[in-house]
Every structure is written in C-alpha cells, then in structure tokens.
XYZ file of N, CA, C and O in Angstrom:
716
model
N -12.570 1.301 5.652
C -13.682 0.750 4.912
C -14.567 -0.041 5.869
O -14.094 -0.817 6.683
N -15.863 0.143 5.755
C -16.824 -0.541 6.608
C -17.016 -1.967 6.118
O -17.188 -2.206 4.934
N -17.000 -2.914 7.039
C -17.271 -4.307 6.704
C -18.730 -4.585 7.013
O -19.211 -4.286 8.097
N -19.435 -5.130 6.045
C -20.837 -5.467 6.228
C -20.949 -6.969 6.392
O -20.341 -7.722 5.640
N -21.735 -7.416 7.362
C -21.872 -8.857 7.556
C -22.892 -9.432 6.569
O -23.617 -8.711 5.886
N -22.918 -10.744 6.510
C -23.739 -11.477 5.554
C -25.232 -11.167 5.724
O -25.951 -10.967 4.737
N -25.708 -11.105 6.959
C -27.132 -10.830 7.219
C -27.522 -9.457 6.682
O -28.582 -9.293 6.084
N -26.661 -8.477 6.901
C -26.922 -7.119 6.439
C -27.016 -7.084 4.909
O -27.919 -6.482 4.335
N -26.073 -7.758 4.259
C -26.056 -7.795 2.792
C -27.334 -8.448 2.254
O -27.942 -7.954 1.303
N -27.723 -9.565 2.869
C -28.947 -10.261 2.451
C -30.177 -9.367 2.621
O -31.056 -9.336 1.753
N -30.240 -8.649 3.738
C -31.359 -7.749 4.000
C -31.458 -6.682 2.912
O -32.541 -6.400 2.387
N -30.313 -6.095 2.551
C -30.287 -5.043 1.528
C -30.674 -5.608 0.162
O -31.451 -4.994 -0.585
N -30.159 -6.792 -0.176
C -30.471 -7.427 -1.472
C -31.965 -7.742 -1.552
O -32.617 -7.457 -2.568
N -32.503 -8.339 -0.505
C -33.931 -8.680 -0.494
C -34.811 -7.439 -0.588
O -35.830 -7.441 -1.274
N -34.415 -6.378 0.108
C -35.175 -5.136 0.036
C -35.183 -4.614 -1.404
O -36.216 -4.215 -1.930
N -34.027 -4.645 -2.041
C -33.923 -4.153 -3.417
C -34.756 -5.010 -4.374
O -35.469 -4.489 -5.230
N -34.660 -6.329 -4.210
C -35.369 -7.236 -5.130
C -36.883 -7.235 -4.908
O -37.646 -7.397 -5.855
N -37.324 -7.112 -3.661
C -38.748 -7.240 -3.340
C -39.531 -5.933 -3.392
O -40.748 -5.941 -3.260
N -38.843 -4.825 -3.553
C -39.513 -3.527 -3.608
C -39.153 -2.845 -4.925
O -38.119 -3.126 -5.513
N -39.998 -1.973 -5.337
C -39.762 -1.245 -6.582
C -38.947 0.010 -6.269
O -39.464 1.128 -6.279
N -37.656 -0.207 -5.952
C -36.774 0.903 -5.579
C -35.473 0.822 -6.384
O -35.098 -0.240 -6.893
N -34.777 1.934 -6.444
C -33.505 1.974 -7.174
C -32.362 1.543 -6.257
O -32.521 1.444 -5.039
N -31.203 1.315 -6.865
C -30.011 0.999 -6.084
C -29.685 2.155 -5.137
O -29.345 1.944 -3.974
N -29.815 3.371 -5.655
C -29.496 4.556 -4.868
C -30.398 4.664 -3.633
O -29.927 4.954 -2.532
N -31.684 4.398 -3.819
C -32.620 4.458 -2.690
C -32.324 3.379 -1.657
O -32.391 3.617 -0.451
N -31.973 2.188 -2.147
C -31.641 1.087 -1.236
C -30.391 1.430 -0.434
O -30.344 1.210 0.782
N -29.401 1.986 -1.108
C -28.162 2.374 -0.413
C -28.433 3.437 0.639
O -27.864 3.388 1.732
N -29.298 4.367 0.304
C -29.627 5.428 1.245
C -30.326 4.851 2.482
O -30.003 5.204 3.613
N -31.281 3.931 2.250
C -32.026 3.330 3.355
C -31.104 2.543 4.290
O -31.240 2.604 5.505
N -30.153 1.808 3.708
C -29.276 0.949 4.509
C -27.925 1.599 4.841
O -27.043 0.953 5.390
N -27.778 2.866 4.436
C -26.546 3.604 4.697
C -25.312 2.889 4.128
O -24.292 2.738 4.800
N -25.434 2.456 2.884
C -24.327 1.810 2.168
C -23.608 2.906 1.393
O -24.232 3.695 0.688
N -22.311 2.975 1.531
C -21.533 4.086 0.995
C -21.581 4.196 -0.529
O -21.554 5.288 -1.067
N -21.622 3.077 -1.232
C -21.573 3.128 -2.687
C -22.537 2.107 -3.289
O -22.606 0.973 -2.823
N -23.228 2.528 -4.332
C -24.157 1.583 -4.961
C -23.401 0.484 -5.705
O -23.952 -0.582 -5.982
N -22.109 0.705 -6.002
C -21.324 -0.358 -6.641
C -21.139 -1.534 -5.681
O -21.053 -2.692 -6.109
N -21.101 -1.243 -4.375
C -21.033 -2.335 -3.389
C -22.288 -3.194 -3.468
O -22.214 -4.432 -3.502
N -23.440 -2.541 -3.496
C -24.707 -3.270 -3.566
C -24.799 -4.069 -4.862
O -25.224 -5.227 -4.849
N -24.385 -3.474 -5.966
C -24.388 -4.183 -7.254
C -23.511 -5.420 -7.183
O -23.896 -6.507 -7.635
N -22.334 -5.273 -6.582
C -21.422 -6.412 -6.433
C -22.061 -7.503 -5.580
O -21.999 -8.693 -5.918
N -22.707 -7.118 -4.466
C -23.353 -8.108 -3.596
C -24.455 -8.855 -4.344
O -24.579 -10.069 -4.212
N -25.242 -8.124 -5.112
C -26.342 -8.752 -5.866
C -25.783 -9.756 -6.866
O -26.257 -10.901 -6.949
N -24.777 -9.348 -7.620
C -24.171 -10.251 -8.612
C -23.517 -11.453 -7.951
O -23.639 -12.587 -8.429
N -22.834 -11.212 -6.847
C -22.186 -12.302 -6.125
C -23.219 -13.272 -5.569
O -23.042 -14.491 -5.618
N -24.318 -12.741 -5.050
C -25.398 -13.578 -4.514
C -26.041 -14.397 -5.637
O -26.299 -15.592 -5.475
N -26.282 -13.767 -6.781
C -26.882 -14.467 -7.916
C -25.978 -15.580 -8.438
O -26.457 -16.618 -8.888
N -24.670 -15.387 -8.382
C -23.735 -16.367 -8.926
C -23.349 -17.440 -7.913
O -23.249 -18.610 -8.251
N -23.132 -17.042 -6.639
C -22.614 -17.975 -5.629
C -23.567 -18.238 -4.466
O -23.221 -18.976 -3.548
N -24.732 -17.613 -4.463
C -25.659 -17.789 -3.356
C -25.160 -17.090 -2.101
O -24.329 -16.185 -2.161
N -25.622 -17.521 -0.964
C -25.265 -16.911 0.314
C -23.756 -17.007 0.552
O -23.154 -16.119 1.153
N -23.148 -18.052 0.059
C -21.696 -18.255 0.232
C -20.896 -17.085 -0.359
O -19.835 -16.723 0.132
N -21.427 -16.489 -1.413
C -20.756 -15.363 -2.059
C -20.790 -14.086 -1.249
O -20.064 -13.143 -1.552
N -21.628 -14.036 -0.215
C -21.741 -12.836 0.611
C -20.910 -12.908 1.887
O -20.740 -11.908 2.569
N -20.406 -14.077 2.204
C -19.657 -14.243 3.449
C -18.269 -13.628 3.330
O -17.651 -13.667 2.273
N -17.810 -13.065 4.453
C -16.466 -12.493 4.497
C -15.442 -13.610 4.570
O -15.612 -14.570 5.317
N -14.399 -13.474 3.784
C -13.338 -14.473 3.788
C -12.095 -13.835 4.390
O -11.418 -13.050 3.737
N -11.810 -14.151 5.631
C -10.699 -13.502 6.324
C -9.440 -14.363 6.280
O -9.478 -15.547 6.592
N -8.349 -13.738 5.891
C -7.015 -14.356 5.946
C -6.931 -15.737 5.305
O -6.311 -16.638 5.839
N -7.561 -15.903 4.170
C -7.493 -17.181 3.476
C -6.215 -17.209 2.650
O -5.864 -16.250 1.995
N -5.507 -18.315 2.708
C -4.268 -18.482 1.951
C -4.602 -19.184 0.639
O -5.316 -20.185 0.620
N -4.085 -18.647 -0.452
C -4.318 -19.218 -1.771
C -2.997 -19.707 -2.343
O -1.951 -19.078 -2.156
N -3.063 -20.811 -3.065
C -1.851 -21.361 -3.666
C -1.427 -20.505 -4.858
O -2.225 -19.761 -5.430
N -0.175 -20.644 -5.232
C 0.352 -19.923 -6.386
C -0.408 -20.339 -7.644
O -0.705 -19.503 -8.501
N -0.743 -21.615 -7.738
C -1.467 -22.114 -8.912
C -2.839 -21.452 -9.031
O -3.267 -21.079 -10.110
N -3.513 -21.306 -7.892
C -4.829 -20.667 -7.893
C -4.705 -19.206 -8.320
O -5.455 -18.723 -9.164
N -3.747 -18.495 -7.726
C -3.533 -17.090 -8.079
C -3.221 -16.959 -9.563
O -3.747 -16.072 -10.252
N -2.345 -17.851 -10.062
C -1.959 -17.806 -11.472
C -3.159 -18.083 -12.374
O -3.307 -17.460 -13.435
N -4.037 -18.997 -11.965
C -5.204 -19.300 -12.794
C -6.163 -18.106 -12.836
O -6.753 -17.814 -13.873
N -6.291 -17.375 -11.715
C -7.143 -16.182 -11.683
C -6.569 -15.120 -12.607
O -7.281 -14.541 -13.432
N -5.270 -14.865 -12.507
C -4.622 -13.854 -13.352
C -4.683 -14.274 -14.812
O -4.958 -13.447 -15.695
N -4.461 -15.549 -15.093
C -4.517 -16.053 -16.470
C -5.915 -15.871 -17.059
O -6.066 -15.463 -18.217
N -6.938 -16.155 -16.273
C -8.320 -15.973 -16.729
C -8.567 -14.508 -17.065
O -9.178 -14.184 -18.079
N -8.062 -13.632 -16.204
C -8.221 -12.191 -16.437
C -7.516 -11.770 -17.733
O -8.056 -11.001 -18.524
N -6.305 -12.287 -17.944
C -5.513 -11.897 -19.121
C -6.090 -12.467 -20.415
O -5.945 -11.848 -21.469
N -6.721 -13.640 -20.362
C -7.196 -14.290 -21.586
C -8.656 -13.997 -21.915
O -9.101 -14.289 -23.013
N -9.393 -13.446 -20.977
C -10.794 -13.115 -21.208
C -10.989 -11.619 -20.987
O -10.294 -11.018 -20.181
N -11.894 -11.040 -21.687
C -12.205 -9.631 -21.462
C -13.219 -9.565 -20.330
O -14.427 -9.621 -20.554
N -12.694 -9.458 -19.107
C -13.559 -9.481 -17.931
C -13.076 -8.463 -16.903
O -11.875 -8.241 -16.757
N -14.014 -7.870 -16.243
C -13.747 -6.917 -15.180
C -13.255 -7.691 -13.948
O -13.788 -8.751 -13.627
N -12.220 -7.183 -13.243
C -11.735 -7.888 -12.050
C -12.816 -8.133 -10.989
O -12.782 -9.140 -10.295
N -13.797 -7.220 -10.879
C -14.884 -7.444 -9.906
C -15.722 -8.655 -10.304
O -16.124 -9.456 -9.457
N -15.995 -8.786 -11.619
C -16.763 -9.932 -12.088
C -15.953 -11.220 -11.944
O -16.500 -12.278 -11.627
N -14.658 -11.112 -12.164
C -13.780 -12.265 -11.986
C -13.782 -12.715 -10.525
O -13.796 -13.910 -10.234
N -13.810 -11.757 -9.616
C -13.868 -12.081 -8.184
C -15.150 -12.832 -7.856
O -15.146 -13.745 -7.025
N -16.239 -12.471 -8.516
C -17.510 -13.170 -8.298
C -17.405 -14.613 -8.763
O -17.826 -15.544 -8.076
N -16.803 -14.810 -9.934
C -16.665 -16.167 -10.481
C -15.859 -17.056 -9.539
O -16.236 -18.195 -9.266
N -14.746 -16.534 -9.035
C -13.880 -17.323 -8.156
C -14.261 -17.204 -6.678
O -13.620 -17.815 -5.830
N -15.282 -16.388 -6.384
C -15.759 -16.178 -5.017
C -14.631 -15.731 -4.084
O -14.383 -16.315 -3.030
N -13.923 -14.684 -4.532
C -12.871 -14.083 -3.724
C -13.082 -12.573 -3.679
O -13.900 -12.036 -4.422
N -12.342 -11.920 -2.838
C -12.450 -10.472 -2.672
C -11.909 -9.764 -3.920
O -10.821 -10.090 -4.389
N -12.634 -8.782 -4.458
C -12.165 -8.078 -5.654
C -10.809 -7.392 -5.454
O -9.984 -7.375 -6.363
N -10.561 -6.870 -4.268
C -9.273 -6.215 -4.036
C -8.128 -7.215 -4.134
O -7.014 -6.870 -4.532
N -8.420 -8.473 -3.827
C -7.412 -9.522 -3.949
C -7.066 -9.748 -5.419
O -5.903 -9.902 -5.773
N -8.074 -9.739 -6.269
C -7.848 -9.912 -7.707
C -7.001 -8.766 -8.248
O -6.018 -8.985 -8.958
N -7.387 -7.537 -7.901
C -6.609 -6.370 -8.343
C -5.154 -6.497 -7.885
O -4.223 -6.213 -8.635
N -4.964 -6.906 -6.651
C -3.629 -7.038 -6.082
C -2.803 -8.074 -6.842
O -1.640 -7.828 -7.189
N -3.369 -9.237 -7.114
C -2.647 -10.283 -7.830
C -2.281 -9.847 -9.247
O -1.193 -10.147 -9.725
N -3.184 -9.145 -9.910
C -2.911 -8.666 -11.270
C -1.746 -7.680 -11.247
O -0.822 -7.763 -12.058
N -1.772 -6.769 -10.287
C -0.706 -5.781 -10.168
C 0.632 -6.454 -9.858
O 1.660 -6.140 -10.462
N 0.623 -7.383 -8.913
C 1.847 -8.097 -8.542
C 2.373 -8.891 -9.729
O 3.576 -8.884 -10.002
N 1.488 -9.553 -10.456
C 1.907 -10.335 -11.622
C 2.524 -9.428 -12.684
O 3.552 -9.766 -13.276
N 1.919 -8.262 -12.920
C 2.442 -7.332 -13.917
C 3.818 -6.805 -13.523
O 4.664 -6.571 -14.377
N 4.050 -6.615 -12.229
C 5.332 -6.083 -11.762
C 6.414 -7.149 -11.628
O 7.570 -6.921 -11.983
N 6.039 -8.332 -11.098
C 7.047 -9.330 -10.723
C 6.880 -10.691 -11.398
O 7.664 -11.594 -11.121
N 5.839 -10.867 -12.181
C 5.615 -12.154 -12.827
C 5.109 -13.198 -11.849
O 4.654 -12.891 -10.747
N 5.226 -14.445 -12.259
C 4.711 -15.564 -11.460
C 5.428 -15.661 -10.109
O 4.832 -16.048 -9.109
N 6.711 -15.277 -10.064
C 7.456 -15.319 -8.804
C 6.857 -14.365 -7.778
O 6.873 -14.634 -6.582
N 6.324 -13.247 -8.238
C 5.693 -12.293 -7.333
C 4.476 -12.878 -6.655
O 4.197 -12.579 -5.490
N 3.731 -13.717 -7.384
C 2.543 -14.343 -6.792
C 2.928 -15.312 -5.683
O 2.185 -15.505 -4.735
N 4.087 -15.892 -5.812
C 4.555 -16.828 -4.795
C 4.874 -16.085 -3.499
O 4.643 -16.563 -2.409
N 5.356 -14.845 -3.636
C 5.736 -14.057 -2.471
C 4.659 -13.083 -2.044
O 4.851 -12.320 -1.115
N 3.514 -13.069 -2.733
C 2.524 -12.011 -2.526
C 2.025 -11.909 -1.096
O 1.565 -10.866 -0.685
N 2.125 -12.963 -0.313
C 1.727 -12.863 1.081
C 2.714 -12.055 1.899
O 2.408 -11.554 2.956
N 3.947 -11.913 1.367
C 4.998 -11.210 2.094
C 5.243 -9.818 1.543
O 6.092 -9.107 2.016
N 4.500 -9.424 0.511
C 4.675 -8.117 -0.097
C 3.763 -7.120 0.604
O 2.698 -7.475 1.059
N 4.174 -5.887 0.696
C 3.306 -4.864 1.257
C 3.811 -4.315 2.567
O 4.997 -4.368 2.871
N 2.914 -3.807 3.321
C 3.245 -3.144 4.574
C 3.771 -4.163 5.581
O 3.216 -5.236 5.740
N 4.844 -3.823 6.291
C 5.391 -4.764 7.266
C 4.459 -4.963 8.460
O 3.624 -4.112 8.754
N 4.626 -6.068 9.118
C 3.809 -6.419 10.272
C 3.995 -5.402 11.385
O 5.066 -4.842 11.574
N 2.926 -5.180 12.157
C 2.987 -4.244 13.279
C 3.431 -4.944 14.562
O 3.535 -4.310 15.614
N 3.692 -6.233 14.486
C 4.122 -6.962 15.669
C 5.483 -6.452 16.109
O 6.349 -6.146 15.297
N 5.650 -6.376 17.418
C 6.942 -5.953 17.940
C 7.904 -7.128 17.851
O 7.586 -8.243 18.252
N 9.069 -6.839 17.307
C 10.074 -7.885 17.184
C 10.965 -7.860 18.417
O 11.340 -6.800 18.918
N 11.301 -9.030 18.882
C 12.183 -9.115 20.039
C 13.592 -8.749 19.607
O 14.061 -9.160 18.546
N 14.236 -7.952 20.432
C 15.599 -7.548 20.128
C 16.549 -8.665 20.508
O 16.341 -9.382 21.477
N 17.585 -8.776 19.720
C 18.623 -9.739 20.029
C 19.557 -9.075 21.040
O 20.324 -8.179 20.695
N 19.455 -9.477 22.291
C 20.204 -8.841 23.358
C 21.658 -9.300 23.425
O 22.440 -8.774 24.206
N 22.023 -10.249 22.624
C 23.392 -10.742 22.643
C 24.282 -9.765 21.885
O 24.163 -9.586 20.687
N 25.178 -9.115 22.620
C 26.112 -8.173 22.018
C 27.456 -8.866 21.899
O 28.001 -9.367 22.880
N 27.979 -8.871 20.689
C 29.268 -9.495 20.466
C 30.340 -8.418 20.622
O 30.300 -7.396 19.925
N 31.261 -8.590 21.550
C 32.293 -7.572 21.745
C 33.240 -7.494 20.540
O 33.510 -8.500 19.875
N 33.728 -6.278 20.278
C 34.641 -6.073 19.160
C 36.068 -6.392 19.589
O 36.449 -6.186 20.739
N 36.825 -6.837 18.634
C 38.249 -7.035 18.906
C 38.923 -5.672 18.873
O 38.353 -4.692 18.377
N 40.145 -5.575 19.393
C 40.863 -4.298 19.419
C 41.085 -3.757 18.014
O 40.956 -2.555 17.784
N 41.392 -4.624 17.069
C 41.636 -4.159 15.695
C 40.345 -3.625 15.058
O 40.367 -2.611 14.357
N 39.205 -4.288 15.326
C 37.927 -3.806 14.799
C 37.560 -2.462 15.428
O 37.115 -1.541 14.747
N 37.777 -2.359 16.730
C 37.469 -1.123 17.449
C 38.314 0.025 16.883
O 37.798 1.107 16.597
N 39.614 -0.207 16.679
C 40.502 0.826 16.133
C 40.084 1.208 14.712
O 40.137 2.383 14.348
N 39.680 0.223 13.940
C 39.230 0.479 12.564
C 38.015 1.415 12.582
O 37.968 2.400 11.829
N 37.046 1.134 13.447
C 35.845 1.964 13.540
C 36.165 3.359 14.072
O 35.626 4.359 13.611
N 37.063 3.446 15.039
C 37.450 4.750 15.590
C 38.106 5.597 14.500
O 37.793 6.784 14.341
N 39.016 5.003 13.726
C 39.677 5.726 12.636
C 38.661 6.178 11.578
O 38.747 7.295 11.062
N 37.709 5.314 11.276
C 36.688 5.670 10.292
C 35.841 6.841 10.798
O 35.533 7.777 10.052
N 35.491 6.828 12.076
C 34.703 7.915 12.670
C 35.497 9.217 12.625
O 34.966 10.272 12.271
N 36.774 9.157 12.965
C 37.621 10.352 12.938
C 37.697 10.921 11.527
O 37.563 12.137 11.325
N 37.887 10.054 10.531
C 37.946 10.509 9.135
C 36.636 11.150 8.701
O 36.631 12.193 8.048
N 35.513 10.532 9.058
C 34.208 11.073 8.677
C 33.936 12.410 9.367
O 33.393 13.336 8.749
N 34.330 12.523 10.644
C 34.144 13.789 11.348
C 34.990 14.892 10.711
O 34.554 16.034 10.594
N 36.192 14.537 10.300
C 37.070 15.509 9.647
C 36.462 15.973 8.324
O 36.444 17.176 8.028
N 35.956 15.051 7.526
C 35.309 15.403 6.254
C 34.081 16.278 6.493
O 33.853 17.241 5.773
N 33.307 15.938 7.514
C 32.118 16.719 7.839
C 32.509 18.142 8.238
O 31.908 19.115 7.781
N 33.548 18.283 9.060
C 34.006 19.602 9.498
C 34.444 20.436 8.286
O 34.071 21.610 8.158
N 35.234 19.834 7.383
C 35.703 20.554 6.194
C 34.534 20.990 5.315
O 34.515 22.106 4.789
N 33.559 20.118 5.150
C 32.384 20.449 4.334
C 31.600 21.589 4.968
O 31.150 22.498 4.270
N 31.438 21.567 6.289
C 30.733 22.644 6.979
C 31.472 23.966 6.819
O 30.864 25.017 6.615
N 32.807 23.932 6.892
C 33.601 25.151 6.719
C 33.432 25.695 5.297
O 33.269 26.906 5.106
N 33.477 24.825 4.304
C 33.290 25.250 2.920
C 31.918 25.901 2.741
O 31.794 26.939 2.088
N 30.897 25.296 3.327
C 29.540 25.854 3.238
C 29.462 27.221 3.914
O 28.813 28.139 3.399
N 30.110 27.361 5.069
C 30.100 28.648 5.759
C 30.764 29.734 4.918
O 30.288 30.870 4.850
N 31.892 29.390 4.272
C 32.593 30.352 3.412
C 31.702 30.768 2.245
O 31.586 31.956 1.924
N 31.056 29.800 1.620
C 30.169 30.085 0.483
C 29.011 30.963 0.931
O 28.664 31.946 0.261
N 28.410 30.656 2.068
C 27.294 31.458 2.581
C 27.749 32.899 2.865
O 27.037 33.852 2.567
N 28.929 33.054 3.452
C 29.446 34.377 3.777
C 29.687 35.178 2.493
O 29.345 36.356 2.415
N 30.245 34.539 1.480
C 30.499 35.219 0.206
C 29.186 35.666 -0.442
O 29.073 36.781 -0.942
N 28.180 34.793 -0.423
C 26.871 35.137 -0.989
C 26.281 36.317 -0.236
O 25.748 37.259 -0.835
N 26.403 36.321 1.093
C 25.863 37.414 1.902
C 26.564 38.728 1.572
O 25.923 39.777 1.447
N 27.904 38.690 1.405
C 28.650 39.899 1.059
C 28.248 40.421 -0.324
O 28.102 41.634 -0.514
N 28.081 39.521 -1.278
C 27.686 39.933 -2.625
C 26.285 40.534 -2.621
O 26.026 41.515 -3.318
N 25.409 39.972 -1.827
C 24.054 40.521 -1.726
C 24.087 41.899 -1.080
O 23.366 42.804 -1.476
N 24.958 42.059 -0.097
C 25.086 43.341 0.594
C 25.581 44.408 -0.383
O 25.119 45.540 -0.378
N 26.549 44.042 -1.270
C 27.071 44.971 -2.277
C 25.958 45.383 -3.232
O 25.881 46.537 -3.643
N 25.095 44.410 -3.612
C 24.007 44.702 -4.547
C 22.954 45.602 -3.909
O 22.359 46.440 -4.570
N 22.729 45.414 -2.623
C 21.701 46.197 -1.930
C 22.198 47.616 -1.647
O 21.479 48.590 -1.803
N 23.450 47.731 -1.223
C 24.014 49.026 -0.864
C 25.200 49.353 -1.779
O 26.357 49.310 -1.356
N 24.953 49.704 -3.048
C 26.084 50.025 -3.930
C 26.719 51.360 -3.513
O 26.059 52.247 -2.978
N 28.031 51.472 -3.748
C 28.743 52.723 -3.415
C 28.363 53.777 -4.445
O 28.275 53.489 -5.632
N 28.179 55.009 -3.979
C 27.853 56.103 -4.890
C 29.136 56.742 -5.381
O 30.047 57.014 -4.607
N 29.217 56.953 -6.642
C 30.376 57.623 -7.224
C 30.079 59.108 -7.352
O 28.994 59.496 -7.728
N 31.045 59.961 -7.027
C 30.861 61.409 -7.130
C 31.425 61.946 -8.393
O 32.302 61.559 -9.007
C-alpha cells in the first residue's frame, strides 16, 4: 500500500475543493488508487484539520482507549472508517481492534500488540548446550530405535498394500481368456 504524506493529501483536497471536479478526476490527476482514500482524507481533514492527515507511526494505545473505541463502535451505528476519523486513528487499526475484541474479548485488546505476524528480527541462539546424562541418552536412543522400528513396519505394510493393488489392477487390465 502506498503511503501518502500530509502535503500530498492537502494538495489533493485543495484541488478537489477549489475546482469543479469529481473525486474520480482528482484521483486520476494525483494518481490516487481509490477515491475512498480521498473521501476519507477530506472527512478526516474536515473533522480534525491538518492533524487528521498526518501519519501516525507505531503509536501505542492503552487497553482503555482501545476498549472505548470498540465500545463506541458497538453502541453506535457507525462505520469503522468514520469512527477512525472521530478518534483520529488509522481505520485499519479500528478494524483490527474490533476483530480482536470479537475473537478474544477485552483480554485480546491487552495483547493486541503481540498478536499477528512474528517479528523479522533475528533471534540470538542460546549456545549453551546442556549435556545429557547417561540415563537420558539411553532413554532417547531407545525411543529412536522404537520409532525407527515402527516406521520400518509401516513402510513394509504400505509396500505390501501397493503391490496387492498393482496385482489386482494387472488382473483387471489383462483378464485370462477362457476357452
């Protein structure tokens, strides 16, 4: 998704307001992907001024704030995009909180910063290897031997079944002729 800066948004809004053009024409002129984006910017600007057009990166919200946004959504018949304008937050954030609340309740909102795709940061490996005792080592060796034995038996059973199916198919394809 393309991020538009505040100056760009203001330029597009002013062009739309000061000229007798449609949303579609304004979007075409400024190469804005969707006229719903422009509509959102206009409404946000009308409600919050220039502050409503600024990008809010990595802002942390309290559980109480998230709960009040979700509660407002649940108690009023309002579109999440319009709710985002009222609270001056990103609409995708509102959608996310509503979804999390519906799935996990208020506790989900508390953890919502930790929900989702894991971090791409490389984690340092714990290089400390704890040696196994002889009894633990023997236990693991016995378990491996048992699992290998079960795997071998299962593979043999599968081979027998496959061979039988192949023979039956061969009989069906080449039936013996009776004289």
